[in-house]
XYZ file of C-alpha atoms in Angstrom:
782
model
C -18.313 -30.837 2.749
C -20.044 -28.662 5.340
C -16.720 -28.053 7.084
C -15.153 -26.987 3.777
C -17.839 -24.384 3.065
C -17.691 -23.080 6.636
C -13.900 -22.778 6.345
C -14.241 -20.923 3.038
C -16.653 -18.487 4.702
C -14.279 -18.010 7.640
C -11.304 -17.304 5.361
C -13.355 -14.996 3.125
C -14.213 -12.907 6.184
C -10.533 -12.683 7.125
C -9.539 -11.626 3.599
C -12.294 -8.992 3.405
C -11.339 -7.568 6.803
C -7.669 -7.479 5.763
C -8.491 -5.448 2.652
C -10.694 -2.906 4.406
C -9.295 0.539 5.129
C -9.718 0.114 8.871
C -10.675 -2.651 11.281
C -14.036 -1.724 12.846
C -14.300 -4.364 15.577
C -17.686 -3.126 16.745
C -19.139 -3.354 13.237
C -17.882 -6.919 12.842
C -19.273 -7.767 16.265
C -22.676 -6.408 15.233
C -22.528 -8.476 12.044
C -21.731 -11.590 14.087
C -24.812 -10.975 16.253
C -26.994 -10.482 13.163
C -25.583 -13.657 11.586
C -26.266 -15.541 14.823
C -29.873 -14.342 14.792
C -30.171 -15.413 11.139
C -28.811 -18.862 12.017
C -31.259 -19.226 14.912
C -34.156 -18.180 12.677
C -33.146 -20.558 9.873
C -32.303 -23.573 12.061
C -35.322 -25.771 11.150
C -34.701 -25.250 7.404
C -31.630 -27.251 6.314
C -30.675 -25.283 3.137
C -31.035 -21.915 4.854
C -29.264 -23.250 7.931
C -26.185 -24.115 5.875
C -26.128 -20.664 4.342
C -26.538 -19.050 7.764
C -23.654 -21.156 9.118
C -21.376 -19.931 6.323
C -22.506 -16.342 6.948
C -21.755 -16.692 10.654
C -18.304 -18.126 9.867
C -17.711 -15.196 7.494
C -18.493 -12.582 10.144
C -16.491 -14.447 12.797
C -13.482 -14.484 10.463
C -13.732 -10.732 9.972
C -14.141 -10.215 13.726
C -11.079 -12.334 14.458
C -8.924 -10.383 12.015
C -10.035 -7.071 13.514
C -8.095 -8.024 16.661
C -4.790 -8.556 14.798
C -2.285 -5.909 15.975
C -0.867 -3.576 13.337
C 1.870 -2.090 15.507
C 3.534 -2.424 18.896
C 4.342 -0.081 21.739
C 8.047 0.000 20.895
C 7.352 0.715 17.205
C 6.601 4.335 18.110
C 10.376 4.757 18.480
C 11.120 3.724 14.879
C 13.330 6.267 13.081
C 13.712 8.443 16.187
C 17.481 8.165 16.653
C 19.886 6.020 18.645
C 18.655 4.149 21.717
C 19.192 1.052 23.839
C 16.625 -1.641 24.534
C 16.776 -4.365 27.139
C 14.828 -7.578 26.764
C 14.857 -11.360 26.457
C 15.653 -13.457 23.384
C 12.419 -15.380 22.767
C 13.410 -17.614 19.838
C 16.399 -19.548 18.582
C 19.098 -17.152 17.271
C 19.251 -17.283 13.471
C 22.929 -17.382 12.509
C 23.834 -16.226 8.979
C 27.180 -15.707 7.258
C 27.119 -11.941 7.835
C 24.930 -11.542 10.924
C 22.950 -13.207 13.672
C 19.247 -12.344 14.010
C 17.615 -12.234 17.423
C 13.941 -11.937 18.272
C 13.872 -9.843 21.434
C 10.899 -9.099 23.686
C 11.729 -5.565 24.780
C 11.097 -4.590 28.404
C 12.814 -1.217 28.791
C 14.124 1.476 26.469
C 16.863 3.992 27.224
C 17.322 7.190 25.255
C 19.000 10.406 26.244
C 19.829 9.019 29.682
C 16.185 8.242 30.462
C 14.880 4.676 30.835
C 11.199 3.931 30.299
C 9.247 0.637 30.356
C 8.045 -0.654 26.993
C 6.904 -3.850 25.317
C 6.872 -5.394 21.870
C 9.066 -7.650 19.756
C 12.163 -6.358 17.966
C 14.293 -8.130 15.366
C 17.871 -7.363 16.368
C 20.621 -7.939 13.793
C 24.068 -8.244 15.369
C 27.550 -9.157 14.075
C 27.963 -12.909 13.391
C 30.498 -13.297 16.221
C 27.884 -12.332 18.842
C 27.635 -15.164 21.377
C 24.020 -15.286 22.571
C 21.452 -17.982 23.269
C 17.721 -18.440 23.623
C 16.517 -17.063 26.964
C 19.385 -14.564 27.409
C 18.561 -11.124 28.738
C 20.455 -8.653 26.543
C 20.884 -4.972 25.817
C 20.962 -3.880 22.192
C 22.058 -0.423 21.078
C 21.307 1.023 17.648
C 18.588 2.583 15.496
C 15.062 1.204 15.357
C 13.361 1.247 11.952
C 10.429 -0.298 10.130
C 11.266 -3.462 8.142
C 11.634 -2.853 4.418
C 9.533 -3.871 1.420
C 11.093 -5.399 -1.680
C 9.909 -6.083 -5.218
C 7.809 -9.204 -4.701
C 8.267 -9.585 -0.960
C 7.252 -7.410 1.961
C 9.630 -8.002 4.847
C 7.423 -5.735 6.951
C 4.374 -7.966 6.374
C 6.439 -11.122 6.914
C 7.708 -9.949 10.306
C 4.343 -8.406 11.176
C 2.784 -11.865 11.025
C 4.988 -12.797 13.992
C 4.261 -9.554 15.866
C 7.541 -7.810 14.916
C 7.160 -4.201 13.755
C 10.670 -2.892 14.487
C 14.136 -3.906 13.348
C 17.536 -2.853 14.715
C 20.397 -3.342 12.258
C 24.092 -3.519 13.153
C 23.240 -3.520 16.843
C 25.823 -3.610 19.634
C 24.668 -6.467 21.878
C 25.687 -7.288 25.458
C 24.449 -10.225 27.513
C 23.085 -9.245 30.928
C 22.098 -12.695 32.179
C 20.862 -16.060 30.909
C 18.294 -18.724 31.674
C 15.096 -16.704 31.227
C 13.486 -18.938 28.604
C 11.278 -22.013 28.818
C 13.249 -24.997 30.205
C 11.646 -27.369 27.692
C 12.455 -25.121 24.733
C 15.984 -24.671 26.044
C 16.520 -28.440 26.173
C 15.092 -28.920 22.662
C 17.262 -26.163 21.210
C 20.361 -27.563 22.922
C 19.624 -30.987 21.423
C 19.065 -29.364 18.032
C 22.415 -27.564 18.266
C 24.182 -30.781 19.245
C 22.512 -32.652 16.379
C 23.633 -29.982 13.900
C 27.197 -30.260 15.215
C 27.128 -34.064 14.887
C 25.991 -33.788 11.281
C 28.609 -31.125 10.493
C 31.334 -33.261 12.068
C 30.309 -36.404 10.180
C 29.599 -35.088 6.676
C 31.318 -32.667 4.295
C 29.600 -29.643 2.822
C 27.264 -29.136 1.053
C 25.859 -32.509 2.159
C 25.928 -31.558 5.849
C 24.023 -28.319 5.266
C 21.411 -30.080 3.145
C 20.816 -32.862 5.696
C 20.607 -30.312 8.514
C 17.911 -28.439 6.586
C 15.973 -31.626 5.849
C 16.095 -33.030 9.395
C 16.276 -29.986 11.645
C 14.620 -27.249 9.579
C 17.758 -25.087 9.767
C 18.611 -23.978 6.225
C 21.173 -21.319 7.195
C 24.051 -23.744 6.592
C 23.078 -24.357 2.966
C 25.357 -22.387 0.635
C 23.514 -19.796 -1.497
C 24.780 -21.499 -4.649
C 23.199 -24.810 -3.592
C 19.938 -23.186 -2.457
C 19.703 -21.278 -5.768
C 20.259 -24.510 -7.699
C 17.413 -26.268 -5.850
C 15.156 -23.273 -6.474
C 16.129 -23.113 -10.153
C 15.150 -26.726 -10.836
C 11.980 -26.639 -8.732
C 13.247 -28.911 -5.955
C 13.239 -26.549 -2.964
C 10.506 -28.665 -1.363
C 13.143 -31.336 -0.725
C 14.948 -29.036 1.715
C 11.930 -27.802 3.653
C 10.288 -29.685 6.520
C 6.898 -30.730 5.133
C 4.167 -33.342 5.267
C 6.605 -35.793 3.684
C 8.867 -35.630 6.753
C 5.938 -35.917 9.136
C 4.514 -38.879 7.228
C 7.869 -40.675 7.386
C 8.261 -40.008 11.135
C 4.717 -41.138 11.960
C 4.877 -44.127 9.585
C 8.186 -45.428 10.950
C 7.081 -44.912 14.556
C 3.705 -46.624 14.050
C 5.471 -49.525 12.369
C 7.888 -49.947 15.282
C 5.108 -49.733 17.870
C 3.060 -52.293 15.969
C 6.084 -54.609 15.935
C 6.265 -54.243 19.731
C 2.512 -54.995 19.880
C 1.520 -51.689 21.416
C -2.198 -50.990 21.542
C -3.748 -48.641 18.948
C -4.485 -46.036 21.621
C -0.952 -45.963 23.013
C 0.508 -46.037 19.495
C -1.560 -42.955 18.597
C -0.666 -41.129 21.841
C 3.060 -41.817 21.474
C 3.123 -40.947 17.757
C 1.230 -37.670 18.202
C 3.497 -36.747 21.150
C 6.580 -37.357 19.000
C 5.079 -35.259 16.201
C 4.480 -32.387 18.638
C 8.038 -32.581 19.981
C 9.492 -32.802 16.458
C 7.414 -29.797 15.380
C 8.776 -27.715 18.263
C 12.240 -29.127 17.609
C 12.407 -27.908 13.995
C 10.916 -24.478 14.631
C 7.107 -24.795 14.243
C 6.700 -22.541 11.197
C 3.221 -22.518 9.590
C 4.032 -25.182 6.980
C 5.449 -27.511 9.633
C 2.474 -26.990 11.948
C 0.056 -27.722 9.085
C 1.946 -30.909 8.225
C 2.021 -32.000 11.877
C -1.713 -31.441 12.364
C -2.535 -33.311 9.149
C -0.309 -36.226 10.143
C -1.851 -36.249 13.609
C -5.339 -36.392 12.096
C -4.300 -39.347 9.940
C -3.039 -41.119 13.067
C -6.306 -40.418 14.901
C -8.232 -41.578 11.835
C -6.399 -44.916 11.890
C -7.148 -45.239 15.617
C -10.863 -44.687 14.969
C -10.690 -46.867 11.841
C -11.953 -43.969 9.744
C -10.469 -42.712 6.507
C -9.528 -39.053 6.621
C -11.136 -36.862 3.930
C -8.208 -34.627 2.975
C -10.100 -31.475 1.808
C -12.117 -31.448 5.050
C -8.950 -32.000 7.079
C -7.217 -29.159 5.247
C -10.211 -26.916 5.933
C -10.056 -27.797 9.627
C -6.300 -27.079 9.739
C -6.742 -23.725 7.985
C -9.467 -22.642 10.426
C -7.500 -23.845 13.442
C -4.273 -22.086 12.429
C -5.953 -18.864 11.291
C -7.942 -18.794 14.532
C -4.639 -18.604 16.381
C -3.096 -16.160 13.866
C -5.230 -14.989 10.908
C -2.198 -13.613 9.037
C -0.960 -17.183 8.491
C -3.129 -17.200 5.358
C -0.585 -14.831 3.767
C 2.446 -16.906 4.761
C 4.101 -18.209 1.581
C 5.281 -21.463 3.149
C 1.779 -22.162 4.472
C 0.193 -21.417 1.097
C 2.613 -23.678 -0.781
C 2.185 -26.478 1.750
C -1.610 -26.112 1.851
C -2.125 -26.072 -1.913
C 0.413 -28.846 -2.524
C -1.629 -31.094 -0.225
C -4.849 -29.966 -1.903
C -3.339 -30.781 -5.289
C -2.465 -34.271 -4.104
C -5.998 -34.796 -2.812
C -7.683 -33.583 -6.008
C -5.418 -34.745 -8.808
C -3.371 -37.812 -7.804
C -6.169 -40.327 -8.502
C -7.277 -38.820 -11.850
C -3.685 -38.490 -13.083
C -2.862 -42.009 -11.888
C -5.840 -43.467 -13.765
C -4.921 -41.604 -16.930
C -1.261 -42.601 -16.582
C -2.104 -46.267 -16.006
C -4.420 -46.329 -19.036
C -1.629 -44.832 -21.143
C 0.845 -47.454 -19.927
C -1.669 -50.259 -20.491
C -2.008 -49.248 -24.142
C 1.745 -49.152 -24.782
C 3.255 -51.862 -22.520
C 2.474 -55.467 -21.518
C 0.224 -55.725 -18.439
C 2.883 -56.859 -15.931
C 5.428 -54.316 -17.156
C 2.829 -51.538 -17.159
C 1.914 -52.290 -13.529
C 5.543 -52.274 -12.366
C 6.348 -49.084 -14.269
C 3.215 -47.422 -12.929
C 4.033 -48.349 -9.340
C 7.627 -47.142 -9.727
C 6.655 -43.777 -11.249
C 3.620 -43.138 -9.057
C 5.420 -41.045 -6.438
C 8.116 -39.199 -8.414
C 5.981 -38.396 -11.459
C 2.286 -38.493 -10.585
C 2.632 -36.973 -7.118
C 5.002 -34.262 -8.352
C 2.701 -33.379 -11.237
C -0.367 -33.249 -8.981
C 1.400 -30.970 -6.487
C 2.747 -28.675 -9.205
C -0.703 -28.067 -10.666
C -1.590 -26.116 -7.529
C 1.815 -24.761 -6.449
C 3.253 -23.627 -9.788
C 0.944 -20.566 -10.069
C 2.012 -19.454 -6.575
C 5.705 -19.945 -7.382
C 5.374 -17.803 -10.509
C 3.490 -15.060 -8.645
C 5.909 -14.850 -5.711
C 9.234 -15.580 -7.407
C 8.653 -14.710 -11.060
C 10.449 -17.877 -12.235
C 9.291 -21.018 -14.043
C 11.426 -24.176 -13.917
C 11.426 -26.137 -17.181
C 13.261 -29.158 -15.747
C 11.295 -29.652 -12.546
C 9.501 -32.840 -13.589
C 12.682 -34.554 -14.769
C 14.658 -33.556 -11.671
C 11.931 -34.713 -9.295
C 11.614 -37.963 -11.220
C 15.313 -38.610 -10.490
C 15.578 -37.473 -6.857
C 12.196 -38.160 -5.232
C 12.590 -41.986 -5.106
C 15.623 -41.709 -2.778
C 14.261 -39.049 -0.412
C 12.424 -41.363 1.996
C 15.512 -43.564 2.364
C 17.690 -40.473 2.765
C 15.474 -39.042 5.492
C 15.218 -42.325 7.422
C 18.967 -43.033 7.219
C 19.864 -39.466 8.182
C 17.436 -39.406 11.096
C 18.603 -42.809 12.344
C 22.274 -41.822 12.037
C 21.710 -38.590 13.977
C 19.840 -40.357 16.799
C 22.508 -43.074 17.080
C 25.312 -40.466 16.964
C 24.380 -39.348 20.474
C 25.319 -42.781 21.897
C 27.276 -44.771 19.259
C 29.290 -42.344 17.098
C 31.176 -45.051 15.173
C 28.029 -46.859 14.071
C 26.429 -43.515 13.245
C 29.381 -42.608 11.008
C 28.758 -45.700 8.868
C 25.105 -44.677 8.479
C 26.166 -41.108 7.650
C 28.401 -42.441 4.852
C 25.455 -44.397 3.476
C 23.384 -41.218 3.680
C 26.153 -39.318 1.898
C 25.659 -41.466 -1.213
C 22.011 -40.391 -1.435
C 22.841 -36.761 -0.609
C 25.538 -36.703 -3.290
C 23.077 -38.115 -5.832
C 20.474 -35.484 -4.938
C 22.921 -32.565 -5.034
C 24.616 -33.843 -8.190
C 21.371 -34.154 -10.137
C 20.207 -30.714 -8.987
C 23.505 -29.048 -9.898
C 23.686 -30.799 -13.275
C 20.267 -29.593 -14.380
C 20.688 -26.148 -12.797
C 23.636 -25.523 -15.134
C 21.422 -25.890 -18.193
C 20.743 -22.499 -19.792
C 17.044 -23.323 -20.115
C 16.644 -24.689 -16.551
C 14.303 -21.837 -15.664
C 12.903 -18.740 -17.274
C 11.592 -15.452 -15.961
C 7.828 -15.370 -16.099
C 5.198 -13.092 -14.615
C 1.474 -13.570 -14.217
C -1.274 -11.334 -12.901
C -2.090 -12.413 -9.306
C -5.775 -11.893 -10.050
C -5.633 -14.634 -12.680
C -4.098 -16.968 -10.115
C -6.839 -16.102 -7.611
C -9.448 -16.797 -10.302
C -7.778 -20.152 -11.068
C -8.005 -21.229 -7.429
C -11.619 -20.056 -7.148
C -12.581 -22.104 -10.189
C -10.596 -25.121 -8.972
C -12.080 -25.077 -5.470
C -15.562 -24.376 -6.819
C -15.243 -27.256 -9.275
C -14.037 -29.574 -6.511
C -17.023 -28.614 -4.344
C -19.427 -29.245 -7.221
C -17.820 -32.594 -7.981
C -18.007 -33.659 -4.337
C -21.569 -32.521 -3.606
C -23.049 -32.948 -7.107
C -26.072 -30.704 -6.517
C -29.101 -31.486 -8.671
C -29.106 -28.101 -10.400
C -25.446 -28.548 -11.430
C -26.147 -32.013 -12.843
C -29.137 -30.698 -14.810
C -27.048 -27.805 -16.124
C -24.224 -30.113 -17.194
C -26.683 -32.443 -18.941
C -28.292 -29.532 -20.759
C -24.925 -28.151 -21.877
C -23.895 -31.549 -23.243
C -27.160 -31.978 -25.133
C -27.001 -28.500 -26.654
C -23.297 -28.171 -27.266
C -23.565 -25.894 -30.326
C -26.053 -23.524 -28.700
C -23.944 -23.470 -25.545
C -20.762 -22.680 -27.481
C -22.459 -19.845 -29.372
C -23.922 -18.421 -26.144
C -20.596 -18.542 -24.321
C -18.790 -16.962 -27.280
C -21.415 -14.197 -27.431
C -21.096 -13.587 -23.698
C -17.306 -13.433 -23.945
C -17.511 -11.011 -26.881
C -20.005 -8.825 -25.009
C -17.809 -8.718 -21.910
C -14.808 -7.859 -24.081
C -16.678 -4.989 -25.729
C -17.791 -3.686 -22.327
C -14.201 -3.887 -21.030
C -12.918 -1.971 -24.057
C -15.586 0.697 -23.581
C -14.809 1.070 -19.874
C -11.067 1.370 -20.565
C -11.442 4.334 -22.923
C -10.000 7.641 -21.631
C -12.432 9.809 -19.708
C -11.183 13.149 -21.043
C -9.417 14.176 -17.824
C -5.706 14.566 -17.166
C -4.400 11.901 -14.747
C -1.126 11.599 -12.884
C -0.111 8.893 -10.418
C 2.778 9.096 -7.979
C 3.316 5.354 -7.636
C 4.299 3.837 -4.312
C 7.673 2.301 -5.207
C 9.375 2.818 -1.877
C 12.244 5.307 -1.726
C 12.207 5.833 -5.493
C 10.656 8.115 -8.085
C 7.966 6.592 -10.292
C 5.267 8.717 -11.955
C 2.685 7.713 -14.547
C 0.855 10.322 -16.621
C -2.250 9.821 -18.746
C -3.331 12.629 -21.056
C -7.017 13.363 -21.725
C -6.742 11.487 -25.018
C -5.213 8.370 -23.439
C -1.493 8.813 -24.181
C 0.867 7.674 -21.418
C 4.140 9.077 -20.091
C 6.233 7.189 -17.544
C 8.736 9.188 -15.501
C 11.329 6.936 -13.832
C 10.104 3.668 -12.360
C 11.928 2.696 -9.192
C 13.913 -0.533 -8.874
C 11.159 -3.112 -8.261
C 10.203 -4.619 -11.676
C 7.244 -6.715 -10.530
C 5.720 -3.902 -8.479
C 6.081 -1.455 -11.357
C 4.628 -3.838 -13.939
C 1.686 -4.549 -11.631
C 1.106 -0.822 -11.069
C 1.128 -0.201 -14.824
C -1.131 -3.180 -15.504
C -3.632 -1.895 -12.940
C -3.807 1.555 -14.547
C -3.286 1.104 -18.276
C -6.140 -0.304 -20.389
C -5.811 -4.064 -20.813
C -5.540 -3.669 -24.596
C -2.919 -0.890 -24.470
C 0.710 -2.019 -24.516
C 2.212 1.302 -25.548
C 3.898 4.009 -23.486
C 4.262 7.034 -25.702
C 7.093 8.687 -23.749
C 9.560 7.483 -21.127
C 11.595 9.933 -19.046
C 14.727 8.841 -17.179
C 15.618 11.804 -14.984
C 19.111 10.622 -13.980
C 21.308 7.499 -14.122
C 20.455 6.398 -10.575
C 19.560 2.701 -10.372
C 17.082 3.396 -7.573
C 15.003 5.293 -10.144
C 15.560 3.347 -13.383
C 16.274 -0.220 -12.177
C 12.798 -1.509 -13.084
C 12.641 0.099 -16.523
C 14.438 -2.739 -18.317
C 11.435 -4.962 -17.542
C 9.076 -2.243 -18.814
C 11.012 -1.937 -22.080
C 10.728 -5.697 -22.554
C 6.966 -5.678 -21.963
C 5.746 -2.403 -23.534
C 6.246 -0.569 -26.821
C 7.955 2.665 -25.803
C 8.017 5.711 -28.065
C 10.411 8.556 -27.377
C 12.851 8.299 -24.439
C 14.076 11.454 -22.695
C 17.352 11.414 -20.725
C 19.749 14.019 -19.379
C 22.636 12.410 -21.276
C 24.883 11.829 -18.274
C 27.063 8.749 -18.855
C 27.323 5.996 -16.264
C 29.504 2.893 -16.146
C 27.436 0.742 -13.814
C 26.391 -2.708 -15.001
C 22.695 -1.899 -14.534
C 22.941 1.256 -16.676
C 24.800 -0.605 -19.414
C 21.955 -3.143 -19.423
C 19.442 -0.290 -19.686
C 21.332 1.230 -22.625
C 21.266 -2.152 -24.379
C 17.493 -2.306 -23.884
C 17.176 1.200 -25.393
C 18.997 0.322 -28.617
C 16.819 0.878 -31.657
C 14.563 3.339 -29.838
C 14.370 7.106 -30.236
C 16.461 8.585 -27.411
C 16.537 12.358 -26.921
C 19.091 14.086 -24.711
C 16.916 16.798 -23.184
C 18.097 20.066 -21.631
C 16.366 23.166 -20.310
C 14.062 24.557 -22.952
C 13.004 21.223 -24.433
C 9.209 21.012 -24.826
C 6.975 18.062 -25.670
C 3.333 18.855 -26.452
C 0.469 16.466 -27.095
C -2.469 17.021 -29.395
C -4.877 17.016 -26.427
C -3.327 20.024 -24.674
C -0.700 18.604 -22.317
C 2.666 20.357 -22.265
C 5.852 18.821 -20.844
C 8.738 21.263 -20.274
C 12.306 20.538 -19.193
C 13.516 23.274 -16.808
C 16.930 21.824 -15.956
C 19.791 21.026 -16.421
C 21.142 23.832 -18.598
C 23.768 21.615 -20.199
C 24.570 17.927 -20.513
C 26.240 16.647 -17.318
C 29.548 14.768 -17.436
C 30.515 11.421 -15.946
C 31.962 12.864 -12.734
C 29.172 15.394 -12.128
C 26.816 14.844 -9.206
C 23.731 12.837 -10.208
C 21.364 14.980 -8.147
C 22.737 18.316 -9.352
C 21.778 17.522 -12.955
C 18.544 15.562 -12.654
C 15.904 16.380 -15.258
C 13.306 18.738 -13.781
C 9.937 18.617 -15.524
C 6.830 20.764 -15.501
C 3.590 19.257 -16.770
C 0.811 21.703 -17.654
C -2.801 21.118 -18.598
C -4.818 24.338 -18.901
C -4.793 25.997 -15.442
C -3.177 23.074 -13.583
C 0.569 22.405 -13.507
C 2.873 19.921 -11.804
C 6.545 20.521 -11.031
C 8.513 17.261 -10.809
C 12.112 17.876 -9.682
C 12.751 14.209 -8.771
C 16.042 14.001 -6.884
C 17.215 17.522 -7.797
C 19.577 18.775 -5.077
C 19.540 22.208 -3.434
C 22.478 23.170 -5.627
C 20.488 22.100 -8.679
C 17.483 24.085 -7.467
C 19.644 27.186 -7.043
C 21.116 26.704 -10.524
C 17.611 26.454 -11.978
C 16.620 29.763 -10.386
C 19.883 31.416 -11.461
C 19.162 30.410 -15.061
C 16.096 32.664 -15.045
C 13.552 29.859 -15.163
C 10.323 30.456 -13.260
C 9.148 27.126 -11.761
C 5.651 28.279 -10.757
C 3.320 25.257 -10.385
C 0.072 24.188 -8.749
C 1.527 20.946 -7.399
C 5.103 20.261 -6.274
C 6.775 16.887 -5.895
C 9.019 17.291 -2.844
C 12.584 16.776 -4.100
C 14.858 14.018 -2.790
C 12.037 12.464 -0.736
C 12.069 15.346 1.746
C 15.471 14.451 3.182
C 17.862 16.658 5.147
C 18.668 19.878 3.232
C 16.660 18.677 0.261
C 14.562 21.804 -0.317
C 15.780 25.350 -0.947
C 13.587 28.039 0.571
C 13.918 30.368 -2.427
C 13.031 27.524 -4.771
C 9.882 26.748 -2.746
C 8.912 30.414 -2.772
C 9.302 30.522 -6.548
C 7.129 27.445 -7.074
C 4.314 28.694 -4.809
C 2.634 25.282 -4.693
C -0.915 24.795 -3.497
C -0.288 21.080 -2.879
C 2.928 19.161 -2.114
C 3.437 15.451 -2.807
C 6.015 13.164 -1.202
C 7.179 9.732 -2.354
C 8.700 8.015 0.650
C 9.407 4.561 2.052
C 8.447 4.269 5.747
C 11.309 1.767 6.178
C 14.012 4.014 4.695
C 17.208 4.123 6.753
C 17.886 7.843 6.290
C 14.991 8.970 8.448
C 13.245 10.782 5.582
C 11.357 13.016 5.552
C 13.331 15.515 7.633
C 11.357 17.571 10.117
C 13.063 20.833 9.190
C 12.299 20.256 5.517
C 8.615 19.654 6.263
C 8.554 22.779 8.422
C 9.404 24.870 5.334
C 6.060 23.884 3.813
C 4.083 25.692 6.482
C 0.337 25.179 5.963
C 0.644 23.837 2.423
C -1.242 20.510 2.227
C 1.116 17.526 2.061
C 0.184 14.067 0.771
C 2.541 11.102 1.177
C 2.807 7.665 -0.411
C 4.028 6.149 2.866
C 0.698 7.136 4.454
C -1.829 7.266 1.608
C -0.326 4.731 -0.809
C -0.014 5.651 -4.481
C -1.347 9.176 -5.062
C -3.798 9.645 -7.929
C -4.469 13.215 -9.068
C -6.816 14.062 -11.916
C -8.044 17.319 -13.401
C -10.344 18.729 -16.047
C -7.892 21.573 -16.494
C -9.538 23.840 -13.924
C -10.268 21.800 -10.803
C -7.982 19.221 -9.226
C -8.899 16.066 -7.290
C -6.616 13.768 -5.307
C -7.236 10.192 -4.146
C -4.947 7.986 -2.080
C -4.871 4.431 -3.386
């Protein structure tokens, strides 16, 4: 267990360093030296030595993460206009239906007729007809930008883990020369391409795409409808290369070598070599690498005649992979693979014992044994893996499959035969196509069964449901689970004494725990009470408007919400008291889905009082859905002159539009413009109000004077009227902006109008939190 605790310390250091505002390498280095001194001082004392080892691992993890790059040299040219890069394709081109994606190591950059040397990886997206290969030197012309962030997925973080901080969409690509890649990788990719063609030629779709994903790790040929069906029924693990595939490859190979009477040493060397080649062959993503290392350790364990302890092996794999790239800990595929294996290690035996006892009570002994053996893999293994992976699936995808157990019970028993037949058919197809075709037809029966079962259950209206859970609860669940596993494995004397005491004094223990829970609840309620200040948050929802207001008395007003439901619900959950599920007022400034798309989820989760809208009709499907969600609620069509006042001194005024806009009117010309006032402090929130709308507001005689101004239309080109700015006379300007937006916002000329007025931005400072006692104003970037 020592390796497990050291690994936990190492990963804790990485996580802490990742969540710090900056990455002070020298500070972490100093901490490593201090931890090393502590270890040297504590070496004779075993208990202190173990603690010092964990402390040293913690500081080393933080030090390692401090070296992770956060940008690249070429990223400085993001959002700077058209340019041409020249570089080499460093990975297999990823062909999709609408594009081909190329990872390019840039070497030079040309802009305005000048060519300069550069470096860094770029994800180039080109038309699907682009004929390129691994190792080609290419030129790509287009606009560089930062990868985007979505509701529950950050594409920027995902690419950043591979060292990519720039993306070029719709690029014009020309091949300069070829043959600049690794010869070994080139051969493997050529074989992979030929294997994919053999499968496509021998099987119809969607069977061919599914087998290609299972054998070769290339899921691009799987139709979206089929992939969605597998996801809906909780069977996506069947498609992905995982420990199951590695176990089959190593098991079959070891069996063949044993039949040929190869020595244990040569069997291990050959098997591990094949695993390495297969890992490179299918793409070597984090989940595949983890599975390959685990399988290799099992092979080495059999060579040494030692049983592998899975938690310790997992700990070793996590340290090894995060040593090479610490950001792998945030890779979804790695997390799912890691925790699925941990679930198998912790829960398969207990569930099997319970299941066998249940069968023994209800069935004759011989029948119970046969049924237990038959259901061990599809039911027990699936249930054990889902205990640890289901919380992650809900957090990342917001969906819960209600038919997963039944589907896996039906399809898991055929997967090993499917994989072996498919792999054997593909290998034979290179030399004996006719024999391979017979094997492919046999494989097709199993593929058809798998796809048919998945599609049948995916059609059920209750196959899956939308479900959200606080990520902090999931983190707490894993902490308790891992802590419990450590206690069970080590069984320290103090834990045994505590457990014995709790069992002997069950009533006293229950009363004490209930009292503690009640005390903590009372403290939480007290801490969540309003502090008497006025609070306003400009939430970081990308290129969208989303503002939360809390009055001194604790009432809440939500103004727009962006189009990312999970991000908005998380932002509200972080800021509203845990026992408050009411939003007193909701303002929808205009029928633009980018600003209201997430509000349907809010209306389903919170009790909303009055709803203010500008009354402009819209025929989009999303707006019709929003109107359905608003039925039965008090909806007010607000125009200039409308005022909403709270009992604690907050005043909300509508300054524009002057009249209700019509269907064909511009959305931005008629957006609701609000002014929030609390004593001496005021906030002007024009949202996406256009320059024409700003001029109309001034022409109406309104005086938009305010302490703080939200920069309209995200500071884009011609988004701010000079006369309007002069009338507002802001002391502070706030900007909600997505660093990955494709319009190049904010515009330099627009920012120049602000002069020396302080500007705070969500793309730099995160969500902006301003609070005031009515006289002074404070601002904190979150």
